[in-house]
Amino acid sequence: DTAVSQTPKYLVTQMGNDKSIKCEQNLGHDTMYWYKQDSKKFLKIMFSYNNKELIINETVPNRFSPKSPDKAHLNLHINSLELGDSAVYFCASSPSRDTFFGDEQFFGPGTRLTVL
Amino acid sequence: AQKVTQAQTEISVVEKEDVTLDCVYETRDTTYYLFWYKQPPSGELVFLIRRNSFDEQNEISGRYSWNFQKSTSSFNFTITASQVVDSAVYFCALGRETSGSRLTFGEGTQLTVNP
């Protein structure tokens, strides 16, 4: 059974479009994350949600809006896509509740977004 | 501020050689956590190890071993008798004991093991 799943795996779209990436975890975890991996493989946190509540919002353009309908899902909606948004986006989850106790983060397979 | 430095961008070895991947971190926290993740060519991120700041014991798991030294703020990873399947990008990461923690990743080391 897939622990953290993301759809779609690949997303190719034109500049200016709006797109969404979905993430689901079946691990019963309380915290979910979105990371962005750029073309140089650098991984950077974008958002973190703890039990549907936004905890971390790094310096990300407000064109990016995460939505968590329940603690098992964390979707990422991107408005007005730009060339620089091309990257691999990883969803992750961890058991963490209020305090992070060094939990392992379980990553999804990634979504490769290409903006033309 | 949290920072992780993996100075080796790329390493290339021949199968059966031993290889060490370096990781140096910076933090002002007294409690923190260090991780290694592997990203094979298929792209997924695979957890390898977690170590908390109070446990400086070295760890060995099969051909993998980790050397944590607080005195030098390093958490190095050694693969013994490397194999072609070890070819991947390896990331060192630092985590905080704080609400809604995030992992701060190093820039990764691309390891290529040639037959």
CSV table of C-alpha atoms in Angstrom, one decimal:
chain,number,residue,atom,x,y,z
A,1,ASP,CA,0.0,0.0,0.0
A,2,THR,CA,1.3,3.4,-0.9
A,3,ALA,CA,2.0,5.5,2.2
A,4,VAL,CA,2.2,9.0,0.7
A,5,SER,CA,0.8,9.4,-2.8
A,6,GLN,CA,0.7,12.3,-5.1
A,7,THR,CA,-1.2,13.0,-8.3
A,8,PRO,CA,-0.3,13.6,-11.0
A,9,LYS,CA,3.3,12.3,-11.3
A,10,TYR,CA,3.9,14.6,-14.3
A,11,LEU,CA,2.3,17.9,-15.1
A,12,VAL,CA,3.1,19.9,-18.3
A,13,THR,CA,1.3,23.2,-18.7
A,14,GLN,CA,1.5,26.6,-20.2
A,15,MET,CA,2.5,29.8,-18.5
A,16,GLY,CA,-0.4,31.6,-16.9
A,17,ASN,CA,-2.4,28.5,-16.2
A,18,ASP,CA,-3.7,27.4,-12.8
A,19,LYS,CA,-3.0,23.8,-11.7
A,20,SER,CA,-3.3,21.6,-8.6
A,21,ILE,CA,-1.3,18.8,-7.2
A,22,LYS,CA,-2.9,16.4,-4.8
A,23,CYS,CA,-1.4,14.6,-1.9
A,24,GLU,CA,-2.8,11.9,0.4
A,25,GLN,CA,-1.2,9.9,3.2
A,26,ASN,CA,-2.7,6.8,4.7
A,27,LEU,CA,-0.3,6.6,7.7
A,28,GLY,CA,-2.5,8.4,10.2
A,29,HIS,CA,0.1,11.2,10.5
A,30,ASP,CA,-0.7,14.6,11.9
A,31,THR,CA,1.7,16.7,9.9
A,32,MET,CA,2.1,17.1,6.2
A,33,TYR,CA,4.6,19.2,4.1
A,34,TRP,CA,5.3,20.5,0.7
A,35,TYR,CA,8.8,20.7,-0.6
A,36,LYS,CA,10.2,22.0,-3.8
A,37,GLN,CA,13.2,20.5,-5.5
A,38,ASP,CA,14.7,22.7,-8.2
A,39,SER,CA,16.8,21.8,-11.2
A,40,LYS,CA,19.9,21.6,-9.1
A,41,LYS,CA,18.3,19.1,-6.8
A,42,PHE,CA,18.0,21.6,-3.9
A,43,LEU,CA,15.1,20.7,-1.6
A,44,LYS,CA,13.4,23.5,0.2
A,45,ILE,CA,10.3,23.5,2.5
A,46,MET,CA,7.3,25.4,1.3
A,47,PHE,CA,4.5,24.7,3.7
A,48,SER,CA,3.7,22.6,6.7
A,49,TYR,CA,0.3,21.7,8.1
A,50,ASN,CA,-0.4,20.1,11.4
A,51,ASN,CA,-3.8,18.5,11.7
A,52,LYS,CA,-5.3,20.9,9.0
A,53,GLU,CA,-3.7,24.0,10.5
A,54,LEU,CA,-1.0,25.9,8.6
A,55,ILE,CA,2.2,25.9,10.7
A,56,ILE,CA,5.0,26.8,8.3
A,57,ASN,CA,4.7,29.2,5.4
A,58,GLU,CA,8.1,29.9,4.0
A,59,THR,CA,8.8,32.7,1.6
A,60,VAL,CA,6.6,31.4,-1.2
A,61,PRO,CA,4.7,33.6,-3.7
A,62,ASN,CA,1.1,33.9,-2.8
A,63,ARG,CA,0.3,32.3,-6.1
A,64,PHE,CA,0.9,29.0,-4.2
A,65,SER,CA,-1.9,28.1,-1.9
A,66,PRO,CA,-2.0,24.9,0.1
A,67,LYS,CA,-5.3,23.4,1.2
A,68,SER,CA,-5.9,20.7,3.7
A,69,PRO,CA,-9.5,19.4,3.7
A,70,ASP,CA,-8.5,16.8,6.4
A,71,LYS,CA,-5.4,15.7,8.0
A,72,ALA,CA,-4.8,13.0,5.5
A,73,HIS,CA,-4.8,15.4,2.5
A,74,LEU,CA,-2.7,18.4,1.6
A,75,ASN,CA,-3.2,19.8,-1.9
A,76,LEU,CA,-1.2,22.5,-3.6
A,77,HIS,CA,-2.8,24.9,-5.9
A,78,ILE,CA,-0.7,27.2,-8.1
A,79,ASN,CA,-2.1,30.2,-9.9
A,80,SER,CA,-0.7,32.0,-12.9
A,81,LEU,CA,2.1,29.5,-13.4
A,82,GLU,CA,5.5,30.9,-14.3
A,83,LEU,CA,8.6,29.4,-16.0
A,84,GLY,CA,10.4,29.4,-12.7
A,85,ASP,CA,7.8,27.2,-11.1
A,86,SER,CA,9.1,24.3,-13.0
A,87,ALA,CA,10.4,21.8,-10.5
A,88,VAL,CA,9.7,18.6,-8.7
A,89,TYR,CA,7.2,19.0,-5.8
A,90,PHE,CA,7.3,16.5,-3.0
A,91,CYS,CA,4.7,16.0,-0.4
A,92,ALA,CA,5.7,14.5,2.9
A,93,SER,CA,4.2,13.5,6.2
A,94,SER,CA,5.3,12.8,9.7
A,95,PRO,CA,3.7,11.6,12.9
A,96,SER,CA,4.5,14.9,14.7
A,97,ARG,CA,1.8,16.5,16.7
A,98,ASP,CA,2.6,19.7,18.6
A,99,THR,CA,6.3,19.3,18.8
A,100,PHE,CA,8.7,17.7,16.4
A,101,PHE,CA,10.5,14.9,18.1
A,102,GLY,CA,12.8,14.1,15.3
A,103,ASP,CA,10.2,12.2,13.4
A,104,GLU,CA,11.2,10.7,10.1
A,105,GLN,CA,9.4,12.3,7.2
A,106,PHE,CA,7.9,10.0,4.7
A,107,PHE,CA,8.0,11.4,1.2
A,108,GLY,CA,5.7,10.9,-1.8
A,109,PRO,CA,7.0,10.0,-5.2
A,110,GLY,CA,7.1,13.6,-6.4
A,111,THR,CA,5.3,15.6,-9.1
A,112,ARG,CA,7.4,16.9,-11.9
A,113,LEU,CA,5.9,20.2,-13.0
A,114,THR,CA,7.0,21.7,-16.3
A,115,VAL,CA,5.8,25.1,-17.3
A,116,LEU,CA,6.2,26.0,-21.0
B,1,ALA,CA,19.9,30.0,11.5
B,2,GLN,CA,20.0,26.4,10.4
B,3,LYS,CA,22.4,25.3,7.6
B,4,VAL,CA,23.6,22.1,6.2
B,5,THR,CA,26.7,21.9,3.9
B,6,GLN,CA,27.5,19.0,1.7
B,7,ALA,CA,30.7,20.2,0.1
B,8,GLN,CA,31.1,17.3,-2.3
B,9,THR,CA,28.8,18.0,-5.2
B,10,GLU,CA,29.7,14.8,-7.1
B,11,ILE,CA,31.7,11.7,-6.2
B,12,SER,CA,32.6,9.0,-8.6
B,13,VAL,CA,34.0,5.6,-7.5
B,14,VAL,CA,34.6,2.2,-8.8
B,15,GLU,CA,32.5,-0.7,-7.5
B,16,LYS,CA,33.8,-2.2,-4.2
B,17,GLU,CA,35.6,1.0,-3.2
B,18,ASP,CA,34.6,2.6,0.1
B,19,VAL,CA,33.3,6.1,0.0
B,20,THR,CA,32.5,8.8,2.6
B,21,LEU,CA,30.0,11.5,2.1
B,22,ASP,CA,30.6,14.6,4.2
B,23,CYS,CA,27.9,16.6,6.0
B,24,VAL,CA,28.6,19.7,8.2
B,25,TYR,CA,25.7,21.5,9.9
B,26,GLU,CA,25.1,24.7,11.8
B,27,THR,CA,22.5,25.3,14.5
B,28,ARG,CA,22.1,27.2,17.7
B,29,ASP,CA,19.8,24.6,19.1
B,30,THR,CA,20.9,22.2,21.8
B,31,THR,CA,18.4,19.6,20.7
B,32,TYR,CA,18.3,18.8,17.0
B,33,TYR,CA,18.1,15.9,14.7
B,34,LEU,CA,20.1,14.8,11.7
B,35,PHE,CA,19.0,12.7,8.8
B,36,TRP,CA,20.3,11.1,5.7
B,37,TYR,CA,18.0,10.5,2.7
B,38,LYS,CA,18.8,8.8,-0.6
B,39,GLN,CA,17.3,9.8,-3.9
B,40,PRO,CA,18.0,7.2,-6.6
B,41,PRO,CA,17.5,7.9,-10.3
B,42,SER,CA,13.9,7.0,-10.0
B,43,GLY,CA,13.4,10.1,-8.0
B,44,GLU,CA,11.8,9.1,-4.7
B,45,LEU,CA,13.3,10.1,-1.4
B,46,VAL,CA,14.3,7.2,0.8
B,47,PHE,CA,15.0,7.6,4.5
B,48,LEU,CA,18.3,6.1,5.7
B,49,ILE,CA,18.9,7.2,9.2
B,50,ARG,CA,17.9,9.6,12.0
B,51,ARG,CA,20.2,10.7,14.9
B,52,ASN,CA,19.4,13.0,17.7
B,53,SER,CA,21.9,15.5,19.1
B,54,PHE,CA,22.3,13.6,22.4
B,55,ASP,CA,23.4,10.4,20.8
B,56,GLU,CA,26.9,10.5,19.4
B,57,GLN,CA,27.2,6.8,19.0
B,58,ASN,CA,28.3,5.7,15.5
B,59,GLU,CA,25.9,3.4,13.7
B,60,ILE,CA,26.4,0.7,11.3
B,61,SER,CA,23.7,-0.9,9.1
B,62,GLY,CA,25.1,-3.4,6.7
B,63,ARG,CA,27.5,-1.6,4.4
B,64,TYR,CA,26.4,1.8,5.7
B,65,SER,CA,27.9,3.5,8.6
B,66,TRP,CA,27.5,7.0,10.1
B,67,ASN,CA,29.9,9.0,12.1
B,68,PHE,CA,28.4,11.8,14.2
B,69,GLN,CA,30.8,14.2,15.9
B,70,LYS,CA,29.3,17.2,17.7
B,71,SER,CA,32.8,18.7,18.2
B,72,THR,CA,33.1,19.3,14.5
B,73,SER,CA,29.4,19.6,13.7
B,74,SER,CA,29.6,16.7,11.3
B,75,PHE,CA,27.5,13.7,10.4
B,76,ASN,CA,29.4,11.8,7.8
B,77,PHE,CA,28.1,8.8,5.9
B,78,THR,CA,30.3,5.9,4.7
B,79,ILE,CA,29.4,3.2,2.2
B,80,THR,CA,31.7,0.2,2.4
B,81,ALA,CA,32.3,-1.9,-0.7
B,82,SER,CA,30.1,0.3,-2.9
B,83,GLN,CA,27.8,-1.2,-5.5
B,84,VAL,CA,26.3,0.2,-8.7
B,85,VAL,CA,22.9,0.3,-7.0
B,86,ASP,CA,24.3,2.8,-4.5
B,87,SER,CA,24.4,5.4,-7.3
B,88,ALA,CA,22.1,8.2,-6.2
B,89,VAL,CA,21.9,11.7,-4.7
B,90,TYR,CA,22.4,11.6,-1.0
B,91,PHE,CA,21.0,14.4,1.2
B,92,CYS,CA,21.9,15.3,4.7
B,93,ALA,CA,19.2,17.2,6.6
B,94,LEU,CA,18.8,18.9,9.9
B,95,GLY,CA,15.6,19.1,11.9
B,96,ARG,CA,14.6,21.2,14.9
B,97,GLU,CA,12.6,20.3,18.0
B,98,THR,CA,10.0,23.0,17.4
B,99,SER,CA,6.4,23.3,16.5
B,100,GLY,CA,5.8,22.4,12.9
B,101,SER,CA,9.3,21.6,12.2
B,102,ARG,CA,10.8,21.5,8.8
B,103,LEU,CA,13.9,19.8,7.5
B,104,THR,CA,16.7,21.9,6.3
B,105,PHE,CA,18.5,19.9,3.5
B,106,GLY,CA,22.0,20.1,2.3
B,107,GLU,CA,22.5,20.5,-1.4
B,108,GLY,CA,23.1,16.8,-1.9
B,109,THR,CA,26.0,14.7,-3.1
B,110,GLN,CA,25.7,12.8,-6.4
B,111,LEU,CA,27.4,9.5,-6.0
B,112,THR,CA,28.1,7.5,-9.1
B,113,VAL,CA,29.4,3.9,-8.6
B,114,ASN,CA,31.0,2.6,-11.8
B,115,PRO,CA,31.2,-1.2,-12.5
